[in-house]
CSV table of C-alpha atoms and ligand atoms in Angstrom, one decimal:
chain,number,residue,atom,x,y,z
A,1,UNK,CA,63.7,64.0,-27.2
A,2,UNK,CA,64.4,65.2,-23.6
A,3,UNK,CA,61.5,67.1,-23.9
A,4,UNK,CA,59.2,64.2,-25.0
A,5,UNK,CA,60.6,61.6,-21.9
A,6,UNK,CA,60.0,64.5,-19.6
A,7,UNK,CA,57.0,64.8,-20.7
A,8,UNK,CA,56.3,60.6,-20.4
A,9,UNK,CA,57.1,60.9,-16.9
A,10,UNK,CA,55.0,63.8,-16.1
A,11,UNK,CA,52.1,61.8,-17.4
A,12,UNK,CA,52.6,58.3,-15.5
A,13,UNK,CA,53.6,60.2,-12.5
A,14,UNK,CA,49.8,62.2,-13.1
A,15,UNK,CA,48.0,58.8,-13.6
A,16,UNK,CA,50.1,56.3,-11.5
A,17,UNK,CA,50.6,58.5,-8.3
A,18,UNK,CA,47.0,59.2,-7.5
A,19,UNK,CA,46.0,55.9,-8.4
A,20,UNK,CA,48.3,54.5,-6.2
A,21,UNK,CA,47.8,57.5,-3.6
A,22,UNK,CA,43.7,56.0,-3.6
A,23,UNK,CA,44.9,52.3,-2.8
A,24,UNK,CA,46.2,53.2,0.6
A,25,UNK,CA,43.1,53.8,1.8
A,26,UNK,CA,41.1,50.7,3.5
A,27,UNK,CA,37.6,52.1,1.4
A,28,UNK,CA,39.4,51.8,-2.0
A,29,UNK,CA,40.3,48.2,-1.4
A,30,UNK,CA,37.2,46.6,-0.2
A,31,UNK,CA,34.0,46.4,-2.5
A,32,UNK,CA,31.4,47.7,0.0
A,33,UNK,CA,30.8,50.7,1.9
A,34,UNK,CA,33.1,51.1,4.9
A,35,UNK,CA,31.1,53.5,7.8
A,36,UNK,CA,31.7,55.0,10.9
A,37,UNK,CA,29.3,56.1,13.5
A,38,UNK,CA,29.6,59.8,14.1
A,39,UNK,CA,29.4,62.5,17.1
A,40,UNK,CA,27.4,65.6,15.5
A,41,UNK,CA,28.9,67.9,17.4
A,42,UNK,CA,32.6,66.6,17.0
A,43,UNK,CA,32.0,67.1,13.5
A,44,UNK,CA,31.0,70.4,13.7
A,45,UNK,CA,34.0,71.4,16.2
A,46,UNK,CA,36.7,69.4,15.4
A,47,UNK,CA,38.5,69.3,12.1
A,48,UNK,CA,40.4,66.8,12.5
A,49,UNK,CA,37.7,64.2,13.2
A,50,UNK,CA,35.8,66.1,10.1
A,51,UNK,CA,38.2,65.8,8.1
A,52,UNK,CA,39.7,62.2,8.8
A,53,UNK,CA,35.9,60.6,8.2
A,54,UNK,CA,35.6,62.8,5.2
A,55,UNK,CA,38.8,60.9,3.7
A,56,UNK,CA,39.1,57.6,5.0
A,57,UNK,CA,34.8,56.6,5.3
A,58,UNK,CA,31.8,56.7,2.5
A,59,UNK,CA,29.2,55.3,5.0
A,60,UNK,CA,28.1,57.3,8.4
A,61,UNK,CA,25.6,56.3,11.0
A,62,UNK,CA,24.7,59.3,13.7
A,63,UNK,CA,26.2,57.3,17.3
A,64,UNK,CA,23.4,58.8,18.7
A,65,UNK,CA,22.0,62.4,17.0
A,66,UNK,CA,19.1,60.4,15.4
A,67,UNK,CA,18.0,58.5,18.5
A,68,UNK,CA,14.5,58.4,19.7
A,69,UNK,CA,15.3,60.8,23.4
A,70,UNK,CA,17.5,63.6,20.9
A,71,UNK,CA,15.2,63.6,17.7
A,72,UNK,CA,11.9,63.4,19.7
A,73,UNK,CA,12.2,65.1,23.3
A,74,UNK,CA,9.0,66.1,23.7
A,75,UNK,CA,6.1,64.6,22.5
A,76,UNK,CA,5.1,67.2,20.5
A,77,UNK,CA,8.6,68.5,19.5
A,78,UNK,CA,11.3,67.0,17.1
A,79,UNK,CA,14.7,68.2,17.0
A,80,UNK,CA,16.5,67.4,13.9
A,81,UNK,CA,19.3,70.1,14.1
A,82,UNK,CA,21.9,67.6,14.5
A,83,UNK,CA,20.7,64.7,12.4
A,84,UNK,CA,20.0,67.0,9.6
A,85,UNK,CA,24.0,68.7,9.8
A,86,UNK,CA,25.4,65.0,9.8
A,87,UNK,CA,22.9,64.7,6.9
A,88,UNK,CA,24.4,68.0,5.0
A,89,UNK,CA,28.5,67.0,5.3
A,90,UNK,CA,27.8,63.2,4.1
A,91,UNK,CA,26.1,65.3,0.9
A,92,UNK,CA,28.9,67.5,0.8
A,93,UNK,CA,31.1,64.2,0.7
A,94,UNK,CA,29.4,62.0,-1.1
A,95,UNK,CA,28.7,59.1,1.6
A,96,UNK,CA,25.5,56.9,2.1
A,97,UNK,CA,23.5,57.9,5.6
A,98,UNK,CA,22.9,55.1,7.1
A,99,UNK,CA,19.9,55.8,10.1
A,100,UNK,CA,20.2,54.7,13.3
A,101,UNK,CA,17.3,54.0,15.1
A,102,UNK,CA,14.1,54.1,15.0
A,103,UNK,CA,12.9,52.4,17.7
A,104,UNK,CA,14.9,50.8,20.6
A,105,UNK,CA,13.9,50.1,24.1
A,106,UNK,CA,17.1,51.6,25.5
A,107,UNK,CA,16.9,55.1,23.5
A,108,UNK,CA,13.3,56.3,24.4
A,109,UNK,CA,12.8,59.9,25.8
A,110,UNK,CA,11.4,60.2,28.9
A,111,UNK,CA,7.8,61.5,28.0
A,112,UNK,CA,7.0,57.9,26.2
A,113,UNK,CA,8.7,56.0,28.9
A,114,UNK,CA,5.9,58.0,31.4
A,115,UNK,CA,3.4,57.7,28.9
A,116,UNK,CA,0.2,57.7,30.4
A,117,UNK,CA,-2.3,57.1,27.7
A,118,UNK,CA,-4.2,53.9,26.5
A,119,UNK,CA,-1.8,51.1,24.2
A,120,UNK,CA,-3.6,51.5,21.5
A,121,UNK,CA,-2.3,55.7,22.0
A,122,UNK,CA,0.8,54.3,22.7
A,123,UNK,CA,1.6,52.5,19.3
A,124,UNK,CA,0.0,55.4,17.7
A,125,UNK,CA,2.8,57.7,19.3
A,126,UNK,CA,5.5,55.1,17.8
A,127,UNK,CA,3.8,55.5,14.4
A,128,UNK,CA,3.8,58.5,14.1
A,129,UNK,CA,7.9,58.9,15.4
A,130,UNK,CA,8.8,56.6,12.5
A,131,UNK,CA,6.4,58.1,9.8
A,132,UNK,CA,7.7,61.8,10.7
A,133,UNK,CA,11.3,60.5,10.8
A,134,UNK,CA,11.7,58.1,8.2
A,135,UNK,CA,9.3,60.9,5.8
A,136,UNK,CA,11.3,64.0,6.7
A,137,UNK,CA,14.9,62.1,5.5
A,138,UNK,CA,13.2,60.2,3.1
A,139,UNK,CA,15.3,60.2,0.0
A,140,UNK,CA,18.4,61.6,2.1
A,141,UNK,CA,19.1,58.3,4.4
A,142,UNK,CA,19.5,55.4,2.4
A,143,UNK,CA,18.5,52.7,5.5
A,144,UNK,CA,17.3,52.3,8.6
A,145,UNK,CA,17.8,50.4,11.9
A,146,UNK,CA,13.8,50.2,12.4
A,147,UNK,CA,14.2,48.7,15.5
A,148,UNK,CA,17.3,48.0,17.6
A,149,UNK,CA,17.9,45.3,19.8
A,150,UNK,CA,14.3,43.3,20.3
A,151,UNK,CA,15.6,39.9,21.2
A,152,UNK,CA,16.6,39.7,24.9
A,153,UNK,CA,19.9,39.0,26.4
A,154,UNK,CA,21.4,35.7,24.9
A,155,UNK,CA,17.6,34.7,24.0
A,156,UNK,CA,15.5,33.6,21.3
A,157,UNK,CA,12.7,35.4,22.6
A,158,UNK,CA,11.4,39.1,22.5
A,159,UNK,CA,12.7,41.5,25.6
A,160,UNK,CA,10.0,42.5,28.2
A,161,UNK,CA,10.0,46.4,27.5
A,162,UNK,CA,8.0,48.9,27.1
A,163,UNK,CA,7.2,48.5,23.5
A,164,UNK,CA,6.6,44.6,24.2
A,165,UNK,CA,4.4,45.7,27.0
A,166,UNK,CA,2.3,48.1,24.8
A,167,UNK,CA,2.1,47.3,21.5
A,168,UNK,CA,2.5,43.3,22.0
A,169,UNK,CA,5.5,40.7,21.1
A,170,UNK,CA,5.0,41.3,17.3
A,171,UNK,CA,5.9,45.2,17.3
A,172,UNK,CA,8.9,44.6,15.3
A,173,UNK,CA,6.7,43.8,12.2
A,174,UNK,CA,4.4,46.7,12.6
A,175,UNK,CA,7.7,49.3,13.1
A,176,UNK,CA,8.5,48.0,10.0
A,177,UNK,CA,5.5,48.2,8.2
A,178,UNK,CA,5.1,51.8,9.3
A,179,UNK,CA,8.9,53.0,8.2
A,180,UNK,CA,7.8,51.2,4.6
A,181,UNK,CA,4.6,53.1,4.3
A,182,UNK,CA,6.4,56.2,4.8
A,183,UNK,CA,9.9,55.8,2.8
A,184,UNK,CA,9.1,52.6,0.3
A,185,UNK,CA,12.7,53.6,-1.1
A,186,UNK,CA,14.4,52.9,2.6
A,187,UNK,CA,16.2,49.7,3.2
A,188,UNK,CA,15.2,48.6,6.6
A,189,UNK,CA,17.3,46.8,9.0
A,190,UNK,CA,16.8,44.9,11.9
A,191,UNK,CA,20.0,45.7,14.1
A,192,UNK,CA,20.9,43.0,17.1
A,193,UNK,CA,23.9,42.6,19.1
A,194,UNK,CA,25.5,39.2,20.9
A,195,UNK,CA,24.8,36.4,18.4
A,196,UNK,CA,28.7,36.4,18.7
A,197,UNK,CA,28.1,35.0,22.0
A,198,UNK,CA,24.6,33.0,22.0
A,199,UNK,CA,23.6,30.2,19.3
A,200,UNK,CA,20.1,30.9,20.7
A,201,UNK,CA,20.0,34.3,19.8
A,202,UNK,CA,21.7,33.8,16.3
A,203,UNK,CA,18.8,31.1,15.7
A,204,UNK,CA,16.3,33.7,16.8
A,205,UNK,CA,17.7,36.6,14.2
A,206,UNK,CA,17.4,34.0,11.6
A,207,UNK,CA,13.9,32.8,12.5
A,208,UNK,CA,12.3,36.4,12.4
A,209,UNK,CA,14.1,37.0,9.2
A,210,UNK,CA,12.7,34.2,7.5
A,211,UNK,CA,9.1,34.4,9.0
A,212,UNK,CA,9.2,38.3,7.8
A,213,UNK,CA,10.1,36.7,4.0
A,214,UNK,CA,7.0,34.4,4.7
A,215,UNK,CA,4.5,36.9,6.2
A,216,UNK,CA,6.0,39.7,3.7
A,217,UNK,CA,7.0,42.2,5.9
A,218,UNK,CA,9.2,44.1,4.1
A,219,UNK,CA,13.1,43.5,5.9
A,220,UNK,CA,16.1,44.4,3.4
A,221,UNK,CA,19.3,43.6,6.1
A,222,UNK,CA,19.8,42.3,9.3
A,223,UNK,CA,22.6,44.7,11.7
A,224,UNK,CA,25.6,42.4,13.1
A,225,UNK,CA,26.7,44.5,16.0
A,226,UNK,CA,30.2,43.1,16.7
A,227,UNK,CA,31.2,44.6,19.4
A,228,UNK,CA,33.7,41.8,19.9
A,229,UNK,CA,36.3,41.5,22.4
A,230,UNK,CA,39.8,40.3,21.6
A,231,UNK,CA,39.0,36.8,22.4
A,232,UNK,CA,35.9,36.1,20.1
A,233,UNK,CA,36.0,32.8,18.8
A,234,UNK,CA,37.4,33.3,15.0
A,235,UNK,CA,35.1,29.9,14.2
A,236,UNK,CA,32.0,32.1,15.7
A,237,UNK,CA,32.8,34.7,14.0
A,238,UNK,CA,32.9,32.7,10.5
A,239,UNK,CA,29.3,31.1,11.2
A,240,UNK,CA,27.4,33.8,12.5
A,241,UNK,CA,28.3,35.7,9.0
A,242,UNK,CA,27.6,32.6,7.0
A,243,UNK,CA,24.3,31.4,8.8
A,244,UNK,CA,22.9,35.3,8.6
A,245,UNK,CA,23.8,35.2,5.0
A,246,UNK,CA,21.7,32.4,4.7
A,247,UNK,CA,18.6,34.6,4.9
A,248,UNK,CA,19.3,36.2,1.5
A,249,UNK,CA,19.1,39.7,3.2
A,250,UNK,CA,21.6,42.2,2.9
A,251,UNK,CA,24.1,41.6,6.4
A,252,UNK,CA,25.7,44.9,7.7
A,253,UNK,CA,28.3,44.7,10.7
A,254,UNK,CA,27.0,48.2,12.1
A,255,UNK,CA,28.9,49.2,15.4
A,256,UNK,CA,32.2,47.5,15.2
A,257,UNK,CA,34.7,47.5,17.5
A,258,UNK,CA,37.1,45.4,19.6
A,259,UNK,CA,37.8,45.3,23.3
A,260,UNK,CA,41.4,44.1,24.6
A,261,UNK,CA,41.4,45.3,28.2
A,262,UNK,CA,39.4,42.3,29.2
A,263,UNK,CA,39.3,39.5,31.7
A,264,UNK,CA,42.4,38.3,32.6
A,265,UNK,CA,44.3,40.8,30.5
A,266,UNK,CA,42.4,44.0,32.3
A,267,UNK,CA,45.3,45.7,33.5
A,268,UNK,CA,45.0,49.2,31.2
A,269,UNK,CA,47.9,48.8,29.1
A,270,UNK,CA,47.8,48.4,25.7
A,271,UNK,CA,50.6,46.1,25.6
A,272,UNK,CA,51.9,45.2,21.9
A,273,UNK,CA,51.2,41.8,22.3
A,274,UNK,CA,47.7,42.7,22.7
A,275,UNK,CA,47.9,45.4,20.1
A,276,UNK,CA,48.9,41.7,17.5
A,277,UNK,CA,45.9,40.0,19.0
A,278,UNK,CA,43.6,42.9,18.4
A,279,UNK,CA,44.9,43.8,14.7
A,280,UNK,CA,45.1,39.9,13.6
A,281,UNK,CA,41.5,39.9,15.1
A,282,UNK,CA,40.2,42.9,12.8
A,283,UNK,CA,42.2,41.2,9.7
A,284,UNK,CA,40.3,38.5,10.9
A,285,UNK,CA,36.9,40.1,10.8
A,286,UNK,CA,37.5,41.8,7.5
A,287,UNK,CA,38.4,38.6,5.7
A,288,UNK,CA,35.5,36.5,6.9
A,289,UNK,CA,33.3,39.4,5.7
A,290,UNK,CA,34.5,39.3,2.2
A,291,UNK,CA,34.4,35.1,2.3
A,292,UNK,CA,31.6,34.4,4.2
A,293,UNK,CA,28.7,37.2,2.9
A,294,UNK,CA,28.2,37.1,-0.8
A,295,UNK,CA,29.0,40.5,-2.7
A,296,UNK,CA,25.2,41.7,-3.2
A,297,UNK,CA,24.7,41.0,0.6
A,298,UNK,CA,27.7,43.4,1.5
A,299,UNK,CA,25.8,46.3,2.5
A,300,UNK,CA,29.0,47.4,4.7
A,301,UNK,CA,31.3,46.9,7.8
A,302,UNK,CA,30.6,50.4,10.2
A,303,UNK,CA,32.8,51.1,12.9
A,304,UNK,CA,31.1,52.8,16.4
A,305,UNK,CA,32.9,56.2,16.0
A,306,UNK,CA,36.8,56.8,14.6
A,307,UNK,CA,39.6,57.3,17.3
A,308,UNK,CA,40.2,55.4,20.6
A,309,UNK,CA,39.2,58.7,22.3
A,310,UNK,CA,35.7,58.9,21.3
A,311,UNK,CA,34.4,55.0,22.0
A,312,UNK,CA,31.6,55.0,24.0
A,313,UNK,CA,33.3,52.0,26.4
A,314,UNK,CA,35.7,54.4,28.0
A,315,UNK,CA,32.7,55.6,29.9
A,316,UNK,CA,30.1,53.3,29.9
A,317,UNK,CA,32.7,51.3,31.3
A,318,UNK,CA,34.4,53.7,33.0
A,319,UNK,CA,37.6,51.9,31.9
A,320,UNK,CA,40.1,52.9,29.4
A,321,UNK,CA,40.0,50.6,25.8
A,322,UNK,CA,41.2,51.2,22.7
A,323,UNK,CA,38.7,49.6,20.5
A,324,UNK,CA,39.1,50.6,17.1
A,325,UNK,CA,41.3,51.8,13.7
A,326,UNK,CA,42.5,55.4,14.6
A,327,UNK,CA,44.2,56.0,18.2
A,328,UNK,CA,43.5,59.3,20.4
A,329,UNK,CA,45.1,61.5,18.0
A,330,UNK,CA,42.9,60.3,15.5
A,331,UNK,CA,46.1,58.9,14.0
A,332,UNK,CA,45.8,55.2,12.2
A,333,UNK,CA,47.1,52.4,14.1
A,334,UNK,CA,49.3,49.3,13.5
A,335,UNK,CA,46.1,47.8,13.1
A,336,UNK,CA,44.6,50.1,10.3
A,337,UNK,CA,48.0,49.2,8.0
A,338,UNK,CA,47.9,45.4,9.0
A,339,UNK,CA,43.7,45.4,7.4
A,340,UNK,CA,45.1,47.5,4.4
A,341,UNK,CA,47.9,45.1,3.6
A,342,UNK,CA,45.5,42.1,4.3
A,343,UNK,CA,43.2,43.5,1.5
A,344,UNK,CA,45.7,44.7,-0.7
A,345,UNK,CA,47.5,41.2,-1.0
A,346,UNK,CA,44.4,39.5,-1.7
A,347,UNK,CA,43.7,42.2,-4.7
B,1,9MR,O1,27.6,54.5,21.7
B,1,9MR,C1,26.4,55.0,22.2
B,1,9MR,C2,26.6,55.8,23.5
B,1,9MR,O2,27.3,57.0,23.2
B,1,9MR,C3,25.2,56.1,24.1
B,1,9MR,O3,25.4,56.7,25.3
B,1,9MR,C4,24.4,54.8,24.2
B,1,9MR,C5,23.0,55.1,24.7
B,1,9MR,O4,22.3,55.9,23.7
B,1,9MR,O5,24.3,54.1,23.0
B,1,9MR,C6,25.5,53.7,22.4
B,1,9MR,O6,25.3,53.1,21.2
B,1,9MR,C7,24.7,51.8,21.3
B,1,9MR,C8,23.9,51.6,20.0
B,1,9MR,O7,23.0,52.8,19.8
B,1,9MR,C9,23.1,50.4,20.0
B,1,9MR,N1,23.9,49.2,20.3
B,1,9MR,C10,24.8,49.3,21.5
B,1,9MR,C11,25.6,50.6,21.4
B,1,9MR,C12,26.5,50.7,22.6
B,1,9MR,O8,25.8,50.8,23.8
């Protein structure tokens, strides 16, 4: 008899532990893939970074390894070292690659910035960067970020850049047509930042998206940036989700993070009343998702890198922020278990 009870607990403890073991983890409670951008060479060196996006993410994005000035420094060299390691470990843990970018004014290596030839050798240079990217992960990255960023600043209209300048206002459509030709299995994704903060620029998103259905350029998702700062308007939040989902394409927030050392509060402490504002914000964020984009539009929420250490607004603003889910020890936050319980009650 004692034998037989021992033996019922040894079983429910076998089948109720590691289920309930899986449900602490934000991933396991949300119904789409939940990403992180990565540092290549912090997941080669460092095993606690390795092995914290190994457990807690199923979606990674290179921060930067797959950029135009690291994957293409010379014009007739690529240099997929790093791209294809971040590649190998998201094998070796079953997670989706998610590629980021093709084409963005701000990540171009200096020999096409300098580029001396005629336009028409220009756009044949761009070509032939997405057709050798796209073709030598095609199969291995499940979607792209064709082109990053072509709207300008808090504008409707396209950015005076060098890619405007050479290949002409409509060089979004032909990046995608090009990544198509050469992976027809790659969703494509136009990534854009600030709708958060201009209704003119949200209105632009939608109107490319919906002349692309018309002129049948082939556009699976549109990229939501949010990089949001702890005073984003929750109301903006909720409409820039719902008017993008409006498109029918696929809506992936895809560098997420959250700024509290801001305006009037810049004074570098993380005080805990900012910590509350920041983690009701990212409950926030995660609950709108799940309301405001229907379920075969999720295609994910990506934060831009892991830890507090790592975010790239420490020194681009030369300021110190704590921006995201995991602090500097790569230890999760108040903020992580506040999401986790948010999804968890709604289960
Ligand atoms: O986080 C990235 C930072 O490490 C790089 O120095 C920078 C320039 O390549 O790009 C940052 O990532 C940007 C992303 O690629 C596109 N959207 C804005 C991001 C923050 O600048």
């Amino acid at each position: 008899m004692r034998i037989v009870f021992g033996l019922q607990v040894f079983i429910l403890i076998l089948f109720v532990y590691p289920a309930n073991a899986q449900k602490g983890y934000i991933r396991n409670n949300i119904s789409y893939p939940l990403g992180a951008s990565v540092d290549g060479k912090l997941l080669l060196n460092n095993a606690v970074y390795r092995n914290l996006v190994a457990a807690e993410f199923n979606s990674i994005t290179a921060e930067n390894d797959m950029k135009m000035y690291r994957i293409h420094p010379e014009e007739n060299r690529y240099d997929f070292t790093m791209g294809d390691s971040i590649v190998a470990f998201a094998k070796r843990n079953n997670m989706r690659v998610h590629g980021h970018t093709l084409v963005w004014f701000s990540g171009m290596p200096d020999w096409l910035k300098q580029f001396k030839g005629s336009n028409l050798k220009f756009e044949e240079q761009v070509k032939h960067h997405i057709q050798t990217v796209v073709s030598h992960y095609k199969g291995k990255i499940a979607s792209w970020d064709v082109v990053n960023e072509y709207l300008a600043h808090e504008s409707d209209s396209v950015r005076t850049c060098i890619l405007q300048e050479k290949m002409g206002d409509d060089y979004l459509a032909k990046c995608f047509q090009w990544a198509h030709e050469a992976d027809p299995d790659a969703l494509l994704i136009y990534n854009e930042y600030g709708m958060e903060w201009s209704e003119k620029k949200l209105q632009g998103i939608i109107r490319i998206a919906m002349d692309f259905k018309k002129r049948k350029i082939p556009i699976d998702g549109l990229g939501v940036q949010f990089h949001l700062k702890i005073f984003n308007s929750n109301d903006t939040i909720v409409r820039v989700l719902r008017e993008l989902s409006k498109t029918g394409l696929k809506i992936h927030i895809s560098e997420f993070d959250m700024m509290v050392n801001v305006g009037e509060n810049r004074k570098n402490v993380y005080t805990d009343s900012l910590k509350k504002v920041q983690q009701e914000k990212f409950v926030f964020v995660f609950n709108a998702y799940q309301k405001e984009v229907p379920d075969a539009q999720k295609y994910g929420i990506t934060f831009w890198n892991v830890g507090d250490k790592d975010t790239w607004l420490r020194p681009t603003y030369k300021m110190i922020e704590w921006p995201l889910l995991f602090d500097d020890d790569y230890q999760r936050k108040a903020a992580y278990y506040a999401v986790l319980e948010s999804l968890r009650s709604k289960k």
